[in-house]
PDB file of C-alpha atoms in Angstrom:
ATOM      1  CA  MET N   1      37.320  48.929 -37.094  1.00 87.00           C
ATOM      2  CA  ILE N   2      36.680  48.484 -33.376  1.00 95.00           C
ATOM      3  CA  LEU N   3      38.198  49.883 -30.248  1.00 97.00           C
ATOM      4  CA  PHE N   4      38.276  47.140 -27.587  1.00 98.00           C
ATOM      5  CA  PRO N   5      38.470  48.278 -24.022  1.00 97.00           C
ATOM      6  CA  ALA N   6      40.405  45.793 -21.886  1.00 96.00           C
ATOM      7  CA  ILE N   7      39.610  44.237 -18.618  1.00 97.00           C
ATOM      8  CA  ASP N   8      42.639  42.265 -17.289  1.00 94.00           C
ATOM      9  CA  LEU N   9      41.662  40.151 -14.255  1.00 96.00           C
ATOM     10  CA  LYS N  10      44.096  39.280 -11.403  1.00 95.00           C
ATOM     11  CA  ASP N  11      42.781  37.826  -8.180  1.00 94.00           C
ATOM     12  CA  GLY N  12      39.295  38.864  -9.159  1.00 95.00           C
ATOM     13  CA  GLN N  13      40.174  42.618  -9.664  1.00 95.00           C
ATOM     14  CA  CYS N  14      40.613  44.727 -12.835  1.00 94.00           C
ATOM     15  CA  VAL N  15      44.241  45.493 -13.262  1.00 93.00           C
ATOM     16  CA  ARG N  16      46.923  46.438 -15.726  1.00 84.00           C
ATOM     17  CA  LEU N  17      50.392  45.077 -15.734  1.00 79.00           C
ATOM     18  CA  LYS N  18      53.626  46.561 -17.007  1.00 71.00           C
ATOM     19  CA  LEU N  19      55.471  44.529 -19.706  1.00 61.00           C
ATOM     20  CA  GLY N  20      53.386  41.416 -18.612  1.00 62.00           C
ATOM     21  CA  ASP N  21      54.908  41.371 -15.143  1.00 70.00           C
ATOM     22  CA  MET N  22      52.395  40.054 -12.585  1.00 75.00           C
ATOM     23  CA  LYS N  23      54.388  41.838  -9.754  1.00 78.00           C
ATOM     24  CA  GLN N  24      53.789  45.067 -11.517  1.00 78.00           C
ATOM     25  CA  ALA N  25      50.033  45.266 -11.305  1.00 84.00           C
ATOM     26  CA  THR N  26      48.073  48.317 -10.794  1.00 87.00           C
ATOM     27  CA  VAL N  27      44.434  47.787  -9.569  1.00 91.00           C
ATOM     28  CA  TYR N  28      41.975  50.060 -11.423  1.00 93.00           C
ATOM     29  CA  ASN N  29      38.761  48.629 -10.183  1.00 94.00           C
ATOM     30  CA  SER N  30      37.901  45.938  -7.627  1.00 95.00           C
ATOM     31  CA  ASP N  31      34.590  45.340  -9.369  1.00 97.00           C
ATOM     32  CA  PRO N  32      35.092  44.143 -12.925  1.00 97.00           C
ATOM     33  CA  ALA N  33      31.447  43.922 -13.706  1.00 98.00           C
ATOM     34  CA  ALA N  34      31.015  47.536 -12.800  1.00 98.00           C
ATOM     35  CA  GLN N  35      33.902  48.405 -15.220  1.00 97.00           C
ATOM     36  CA  ALA N  36      32.232  46.425 -17.898  1.00 98.00           C
ATOM     37  CA  ARG N  37      28.988  48.321 -17.456  1.00 98.00           C
ATOM     38  CA  ALA N  38      30.968  51.621 -17.479  1.00 97.00           C
ATOM     39  CA  PHE N  39      32.537  50.705 -20.786  1.00 98.00           C
ATOM     40  CA  GLU N  40      29.175  49.894 -22.401  1.00 98.00           C
ATOM     41  CA  GLU N  41      27.694  53.164 -21.062  1.00 98.00           C
ATOM     42  CA  GLN N  42      30.634  55.044 -22.704  1.00 97.00           C
ATOM     43  CA  GLY N  43      29.596  53.665 -26.045  1.00 97.00           C
ATOM     44  CA  PHE N  44      32.047  50.812 -26.585  1.00 98.00           C
ATOM     45  CA  GLU N  45      30.706  47.869 -28.683  1.00 97.00           C
ATOM     46  CA  TRP N  46      32.965  45.029 -27.569  1.00 98.00           C
ATOM     47  CA  LEU N  47      34.953  44.023 -24.397  1.00 98.00           C
ATOM     48  CA  HIS N  48      38.292  42.334 -24.301  1.00 98.00           C
ATOM     49  CA  VAL N  49      38.908  40.298 -21.080  1.00 98.00           C
ATOM     50  CA  VAL N  50      41.960  38.347 -20.117  1.00 95.00           C
ATOM     51  CA  ASP N  51      42.289  36.037 -17.096  1.00 95.00           C
ATOM     52  CA  LEU N  52      45.796  36.638 -16.076  1.00 93.00           C
ATOM     53  CA  ASN N  53      45.970  34.214 -13.335  1.00 92.00           C
ATOM     54  CA  GLY N  54      44.554  31.610 -15.763  1.00 92.00           C
ATOM     55  CA  ALA N  55      47.225  32.374 -18.405  1.00 87.00           C
ATOM     56  CA  PHE N  56      49.888  31.200 -15.832  1.00 84.00           C
ATOM     57  CA  ALA N  57      47.898  28.348 -14.321  1.00 87.00           C
ATOM     58  CA  GLY N  58      46.726  26.897 -17.681  1.00 85.00           C
ATOM     59  CA  GLU N  59      43.170  26.927 -16.531  1.00 89.00           C
ATOM     60  CA  THR N  60      40.384  29.314 -15.685  1.00 92.00           C
ATOM     61  CA  VAL N  61      40.974  31.130 -12.355  1.00 94.00           C
ATOM     62  CA  ASN N  62      38.845  34.211 -12.549  1.00 96.00           C
ATOM     63  CA  GLY N  63      35.752  32.460 -13.817  1.00 96.00           C
ATOM     64  CA  ASP N  64      33.389  34.124 -11.275  1.00 97.00           C
ATOM     65  CA  ALA N  65      34.558  37.604 -12.289  1.00 97.00           C
ATOM     66  CA  VAL N  66      34.109  36.626 -15.986  1.00 98.00           C
ATOM     67  CA  ASP N  67      30.570  35.363 -15.255  1.00 98.00           C
ATOM     68  CA  ALA N  68      29.768  38.604 -13.448  1.00 98.00           C
ATOM     69  CA  ILE N  69      30.986  40.603 -16.511  1.00 98.00           C
ATOM     70  CA  LEU N  70      28.823  38.628 -18.807  1.00 98.00           C
ATOM     71  CA  ARG N  71      25.705  39.245 -16.631  1.00 98.00           C
ATOM     72  CA  ALA N  72      26.706  43.030 -16.411  1.00 98.00           C
ATOM     73  CA  THR N  73      27.059  43.846 -20.130  1.00 98.00           C
ATOM     74  CA  LYS N  74      25.117  43.303 -23.300  1.00 97.00           C
ATOM     75  CA  ASN N  75      28.285  43.876 -25.363  1.00 98.00           C
ATOM     76  CA  PRO N  76      29.917  40.892 -26.965  1.00 98.00           C
ATOM     77  CA  VAL N  77      32.888  39.676 -24.883  1.00 98.00           C
ATOM     78  CA  GLN N  78      36.128  37.947 -25.970  1.00 98.00           C
ATOM     79  CA  LEU N  79      38.207  36.052 -23.377  1.00 98.00           C
ATOM     80  CA  GLY N  80      41.742  34.743 -23.241  1.00 95.00           C
ATOM     81  CA  GLY N  81      43.894  33.209 -20.506  1.00 93.00           C
ATOM     82  CA  GLY N  82      44.132  29.572 -19.608  1.00 90.00           C
ATOM     83  CA  ILE N  83      41.775  28.137 -22.275  1.00 94.00           C
ATOM     84  CA  ARG N  84      43.603  25.058 -23.424  1.00 93.00           C
ATOM     85  CA  THR N  85      41.134  22.449 -24.288  1.00 95.00           C
ATOM     86  CA  LEU N  86      37.911  21.886 -26.474  1.00 96.00           C
ATOM     87  CA  ASP N  87      35.931  21.414 -23.247  1.00 95.00           C
ATOM     88  CA  HIS N  88      37.155  24.720 -21.930  1.00 93.00           C
ATOM     89  CA  ILE N  89      36.131  26.371 -25.151  1.00 97.00           C
ATOM     90  CA  GLU N  90      32.815  24.743 -25.349  1.00 97.00           C
ATOM     91  CA  ASN N  91      32.081  25.633 -21.739  1.00 96.00           C
ATOM     92  CA  TRP N  92      32.905  29.329 -22.094  1.00 96.00           C
ATOM     93  CA  LEU N  93      31.026  29.736 -25.290  1.00 98.00           C
ATOM     94  CA  ALA N  94      27.956  28.168 -23.616  1.00 97.00           C
ATOM     95  CA  ARG N  95      28.289  30.623 -20.769  1.00 97.00           C
ATOM     96  CA  GLY N  96      27.806  33.564 -23.149  1.00 97.00           C
ATOM     97  CA  LEU N  97      31.212  34.523 -24.543  1.00 98.00           C
ATOM     98  CA  LYS N  98      31.116  35.717 -28.106  1.00 98.00           C
ATOM     99  CA  ARG N  99      34.781  34.688 -28.883  1.00 98.00           C
ATOM    100  CA  VAL N 100      37.471  32.728 -27.191  1.00 98.00           C
ATOM    101  CA  ILE N 101      41.084  33.538 -27.569  1.00 97.00           C
ATOM    102  CA  LEU N 102      43.704  30.761 -27.776  1.00 96.00           C
ATOM    103  CA  GLY N 103      47.317  31.701 -27.134  1.00 90.00           C
ATOM    104  CA  THR N 104      49.641  29.080 -25.662  1.00 87.00           C
ATOM    105  CA  VAL N 105      47.697  26.162 -27.142  1.00 92.00           C
ATOM    106  CA  ALA N 106      48.078  27.753 -30.651  1.00 92.00           C
ATOM    107  CA  VAL N 107      51.838  27.116 -30.266  1.00 91.00           C
ATOM    108  CA  ARG N 108      51.605  23.825 -28.325  1.00 90.00           C
ATOM    109  CA  ASP N 109      48.737  22.203 -30.219  1.00 94.00           C
ATOM    110  CA  PRO N 110      47.764  24.003 -33.480  1.00 94.00           C
ATOM    111  CA  ALA N 111      45.586  21.031 -34.422  1.00 96.00           C
ATOM    112  CA  LEU N 112      43.238  21.876 -31.444  1.00 97.00           C
ATOM    113  CA  VAL N 113      42.854  25.388 -32.767  1.00 97.00           C
ATOM    114  CA  ILE N 114      41.920  24.178 -36.273  1.00 97.00           C
ATOM    115  CA  GLU N 115      39.400  21.727 -34.766  1.00 98.00           C
ATOM    116  CA  ALA N 116      37.941  24.442 -32.496  1.00 98.00           C
ATOM    117  CA  CYS N 117      37.581  26.622 -35.542  1.00 98.00           C
ATOM    118  CA  ARG N 118      35.683  23.822 -37.366  1.00 97.00           C
ATOM    119  CA  LYS N 119      33.465  23.116 -34.424  1.00 98.00           C
ATOM    120  CA  PHE N 120      32.818  26.797 -33.398  1.00 97.00           C
ATOM    121  CA  PRO N 121      32.990  28.815 -36.707  1.00 97.00           C
ATOM    122  CA  GLY N 122      33.556  32.512 -36.152  1.00 97.00           C
ATOM    123  CA  ARG N 123      34.108  32.290 -32.447  1.00 98.00           C
ATOM    124  CA  ILE N 124      37.774  31.397 -32.228  1.00 98.00           C
ATOM    125  CA  ALA N 125      40.581  34.040 -32.168  1.00 98.00           C
ATOM    126  CA  VAL N 126      44.284  33.423 -31.788  1.00 97.00           C
ATOM    127  CA  GLY N 127      46.384  35.487 -29.349  1.00 95.00           C
ATOM    128  CA  ILE N 128      50.023  35.954 -30.629  1.00 93.00           C
ATOM    129  CA  ASP N 129      52.211  37.633 -27.985  1.00 88.00           C
ATOM    130  CA  ALA N 130      55.735  38.501 -28.966  1.00 87.00           C
ATOM    131  CA  LYS N 131      58.779  39.598 -27.252  1.00 80.00           C
ATOM    132  CA  GLY N 132      61.685  40.689 -29.467  1.00 76.00           C
ATOM    133  CA  GLY N 133      59.776  39.340 -32.470  1.00 75.00           C
ATOM    134  CA  LYS N 134      59.405  35.850 -31.055  1.00 80.00           C
ATOM    135  CA  VAL N 135      56.192  34.301 -29.720  1.00 88.00           C
ATOM    136  CA  ALA N 136      55.811  33.875 -25.906  1.00 77.00           C
ATOM    137  CA  VAL N 137      53.641  31.487 -24.148  1.00 71.00           C
ATOM    138  CA  GLU N 138      52.461  30.346 -20.754  1.00 59.00           C
ATOM    139  CA  GLY N 139      51.277  33.976 -19.643  1.00 49.00           C
ATOM    140  CA  TRP N 140      54.341  35.450 -21.400  1.00 51.00           C
ATOM    141  CA  ALA N 141      56.610  33.642 -19.090  1.00 55.00           C
ATOM    142  CA  GLU N 142      58.329  31.467 -21.648  1.00 58.00           C
ATOM    143  CA  ALA N 143      59.845  32.437 -24.992  1.00 69.00           C
ATOM    144  CA  SER N 144      59.918  30.292 -28.064  1.00 66.00           C
ATOM    145  CA  GLU N 145      61.879  30.372 -31.253  1.00 72.00           C
ATOM    146  CA  LEU N 146      58.760  30.767 -33.366  1.00 84.00           C
ATOM    147  CA  GLY N 147      58.216  33.904 -35.416  1.00 89.00           C
ATOM    148  CA  VAL N 148      54.938  35.855 -35.296  1.00 93.00           C
ATOM    149  CA  ILE N 149      54.292  35.522 -39.001  1.00 94.00           C
ATOM    150  CA  GLU N 150      55.332  31.884 -39.139  1.00 94.00           C
ATOM    151  CA  LEU N 151      52.722  31.046 -36.383  1.00 94.00           C
ATOM    152  CA  ALA N 152      50.001  33.219 -38.031  1.00 96.00           C
ATOM    153  CA  ARG N 153      50.431  31.431 -41.366  1.00 96.00           C
ATOM    154  CA  ARG N 154      49.643  28.053 -39.787  1.00 95.00           C
ATOM    155  CA  PHE N 155      46.137  29.126 -39.444  1.00 97.00           C
ATOM    156  CA  GLU N 156      45.390  30.498 -42.812  1.00 96.00           C
ATOM    157  CA  GLY N 157      42.184  29.034 -44.140  1.00 95.00           C
ATOM    158  CA  ALA N 158      41.364  27.469 -40.909  1.00 97.00           C
ATOM    159  CA  GLY N 159      38.584  29.921 -40.057  1.00 97.00           C
ATOM    160  CA  VAL N 160      40.230  31.861 -37.278  1.00 98.00           C
ATOM    161  CA  ALA N 161      38.091  34.940 -36.529  1.00 98.00           C
ATOM    162  CA  ALA N 162      40.893  37.281 -35.676  1.00 98.00           C
ATOM    163  CA  ILE N 163      44.601  37.350 -34.518  1.00 98.00           C
ATOM    164  CA  ILE N 164      45.324  39.566 -31.549  1.00 96.00           C
ATOM    165  CA  TYR N 165      48.824  40.642 -31.852  1.00 95.00           C
ATOM    166  CA  THR N 166      50.577  41.943 -28.713  1.00 90.00           C
ATOM    167  CA  ASP N 167      54.015  43.403 -28.578  1.00 85.00           C
ATOM    168  CA  ILE N 168      54.947  42.486 -24.943  1.00 78.00           C
ATOM    169  CA  ASP N 169      57.845  45.026 -24.962  1.00 69.00           C
ATOM    170  CA  ARG N 170      55.236  47.797 -25.114  1.00 62.00           C
ATOM    171  CA  ASP N 171      52.419  46.472 -23.181  1.00 58.00           C
ATOM    172  CA  GLY N 172      51.292  48.642 -20.277  1.00 53.00           C
ATOM    173  CA  ILE N 173      53.953  51.375 -20.641  1.00 53.00           C
ATOM    174  CA  LEU N 174      52.149  53.748 -23.028  1.00 63.00           C
ATOM    175  CA  THR N 175      54.850  53.884 -25.716  1.00 73.00           C
ATOM    176  CA  GLY N 176      52.458  53.612 -28.642  1.00 83.00           C
ATOM    177  CA  ILE N 177      51.381  50.614 -30.633  1.00 89.00           C
ATOM    178  CA  ASN N 178      54.187  48.732 -32.709  1.00 90.00           C
ATOM    179  CA  TRP N 179      52.426  49.833 -36.046  1.00 92.00           C
ATOM    180  CA  ALA N 180      55.268  48.574 -38.185  1.00 91.00           C
ATOM    181  CA  ALA N 181      55.164  45.013 -36.893  1.00 92.00           C
ATOM    182  CA  THR N 182      51.360  45.005 -36.694  1.00 94.00           C
ATOM    183  CA  LEU N 183      50.789  46.090 -40.177  1.00 95.00           C
ATOM    184  CA  GLU N 184      53.540  43.732 -41.476  1.00 95.00           C
ATOM    185  CA  LEU N 185      51.524  40.859 -39.964  1.00 95.00           C
ATOM    186  CA  SER N 186      48.246  42.124 -41.338  1.00 96.00           C
ATOM    187  CA  ASP N 187      49.882  42.274 -44.827  1.00 96.00           C
ATOM    188  CA  ALA N 188      51.167  38.674 -44.439  1.00 96.00           C
ATOM    189  CA  VAL N 189      47.965  36.902 -43.690  1.00 97.00           C
ATOM    190  CA  SER N 190      44.308  37.207 -44.651  1.00 96.00           C
ATOM    191  CA  ILE N 191      43.089  36.687 -40.952  1.00 97.00           C
ATOM    192  CA  PRO N 192      41.890  40.022 -39.493  1.00 97.00           C
ATOM    193  CA  VAL N 193      44.369  41.395 -36.990  1.00 97.00           C
ATOM    194  CA  ILE N 194      43.692  43.329 -33.778  1.00 97.00           C
ATOM    195  CA  ALA N 195      46.511  45.446 -32.498  1.00 94.00           C
ATOM    196  CA  SER N 196      47.450  45.304 -28.813  1.00 91.00           C
ATOM    197  CA  GLY N 197      50.192  46.479 -26.456  1.00 84.00           C
ATOM    198  CA  GLY N 198      51.258  50.090 -25.902  1.00 82.00           C
ATOM    199  CA  LEU N 199      48.177  52.033 -27.169  1.00 89.00           C
ATOM    200  CA  ALA N 200      49.024  55.366 -25.537  1.00 88.00           C
ATOM    201  CA  SER N 201      47.027  58.457 -26.735  1.00 91.00           C
ATOM    202  CA  MET N 202      44.726  59.846 -29.151  1.00 93.00           C
ATOM    203  CA  ASP N 203      47.584  59.811 -31.677  1.00 92.00           C
ATOM    204  CA  ASP N 204      47.292  55.937 -31.760  1.00 92.00           C
ATOM    205  CA  ILE N 205      43.453  56.331 -32.298  1.00 94.00           C
ATOM    206  CA  ARG N 206      44.090  58.761 -35.194  1.00 94.00           C
ATOM    207  CA  ARG N 207      46.786  56.327 -36.580  1.00 92.00           C
ATOM    208  CA  MET N 208      44.218  53.583 -36.502  1.00 92.00           C
ATOM    209  CA  THR N 209      41.949  55.517 -38.826  1.00 93.00           C
ATOM    210  CA  GLU N 210      44.574  56.157 -41.528  1.00 92.00           C
ATOM    211  CA  PRO N 211      43.971  54.294 -44.782  1.00 90.00           C
ATOM    212  CA  GLU N 212      46.821  51.702 -44.377  1.00 90.00           C
ATOM    213  CA  ALA N 213      45.593  50.726 -40.845  1.00 90.00           C
ATOM    214  CA  GLN N 214      41.949  50.490 -41.719  1.00 86.00           C
ATOM    215  CA  LYS N 215      42.536  46.912 -42.790  1.00 91.00           C
ATOM    216  CA  LEU N 216      42.900  46.006 -39.125  1.00 95.00           C
ATOM    217  CA  GLU N 217      39.912  44.811 -37.221  1.00 96.00           C
ATOM    218  CA  GLY N 218      40.833  47.299 -34.502  1.00 95.00           C
ATOM    219  CA  ALA N 219      42.979  47.824 -31.401  1.00 95.00           C
ATOM    220  CA  ILE N 220      42.833  47.143 -27.774  1.00 95.00           C
ATOM    221  CA  SER N 221      43.247  49.852 -25.184  1.00 94.00           C
ATOM    222  CA  GLY N 222      43.851  49.356 -21.399  1.00 91.00           C
ATOM    223  CA  ARG N 223      46.003  51.704 -19.306  1.00 89.00           C
ATOM    224  CA  ALA N 224      45.451  54.766 -21.587  1.00 91.00           C
ATOM    225  CA  LEU N 225      41.735  54.516 -21.088  1.00 93.00           C
ATOM    226  CA  TYR N 226      42.011  54.007 -17.315  1.00 93.00           C
ATOM    227  CA  ASP N 227      44.482  56.847 -16.929  1.00 91.00           C
ATOM    228  CA  GLY N 228      42.223  59.202 -18.993  1.00 93.00           C
ATOM    229  CA  ARG N 229      44.804  59.616 -21.859  1.00 93.00           C
ATOM    230  CA  ILE N 230      42.089  58.662 -24.312  1.00 94.00           C
ATOM    231  CA  ASP N 231      38.728  60.307 -24.274  1.00 95.00           C
ATOM    232  CA  PRO N 232      36.194  57.598 -25.015  1.00 96.00           C
ATOM    233  CA  LYS N 233      33.784  59.837 -26.854  1.00 96.00           C
ATOM    234  CA  GLU N 234      36.396  61.545 -28.999  1.00 96.00           C
ATOM    235  CA  ALA N 235      38.041  58.194 -29.739  1.00 96.00           C
ATOM    236  CA  LEU N 236      34.744  56.508 -30.719  1.00 97.00           C
ATOM    237  CA  ASP N 237      33.584  59.538 -32.806  1.00 96.00           C
ATOM    238  CA  LEU N 238      36.880  59.338 -34.802  1.00 94.00           C
ATOM    239  CA  ILE N 239      36.382  55.698 -35.493  1.00 94.00           C
ATOM    240  CA  ARG N 240      32.739  56.228 -36.554  1.00 92.00           C
ATOM    241  CA  GLU N 241      33.837  58.908 -38.976  1.00 91.00           C
ATOM    242  CA  ALA N 242      36.501  56.602 -40.378  1.00 88.00           C
ATOM    243  CA  ARG N 243      33.945  53.816 -40.833  1.00 85.00           C
ATOM    244  CA  LYS N 244      31.697  56.134 -42.883  1.00 82.00           C
ATOM    245  CA  GLY N 245      34.590  56.985 -45.152  1.00 74.00           C
ATOM    246  CA  MET N 246      35.278  53.183 -45.718  1.00 68.00           C
ATOM    247  CA  ILE N 247      31.663  52.580 -46.620  1.00 54.00           C
ATOM    248  CA  ARG N 248      31.666  55.372 -49.170  1.00 48.00           C
TER     249      ARG N 248
END
């Protein structure tokens, strides 16, 4: 069970969007590398990074900022946004990423995801972003008719390290994680699921530690951390205590 702090990159800055809208971006730090160091110093064990410009462009746009983050932290980093080819994947893993997140390409070319899992075992995650229960692609700009569970089941047995499930209707507006849909997805597949979108308060952290949610790999937090709605020490202490209970 992991709490992943998020760094979303737009034009080289650390931002948060509302409902995935690039026009509704709040800048939280103009130095993403410094933000990565701060998260490590607070005790976080992983870092979740998204190249927002890249998600729309279909190729890496904030590469310099990601490289700076990788130099700034010893924590493992997972990156999504605009990674659409095996060459992209190989390049980023060689540059120091622990895990690459594939979103649009998981819908457009699932065979590429399966090949990437074979070639880079344990280092490929699938990002499933949903609006109204249907999968969205191209930086959330396009809706599909594909259901979340239908897409997830395509990768059963392929070696996907995790599914990052984001409810776009809740992202960045602090209304709480969609626990019902997240846990339904987790029940439907054997692939570990990470909750994303809407994490709002310590109540969500406590919900993470309840027995039925402990099957999740964890959850991602962005705006709630930046706005001080979540105390990092309290949150991480709660998660550590829950881990001890799981081990027992």
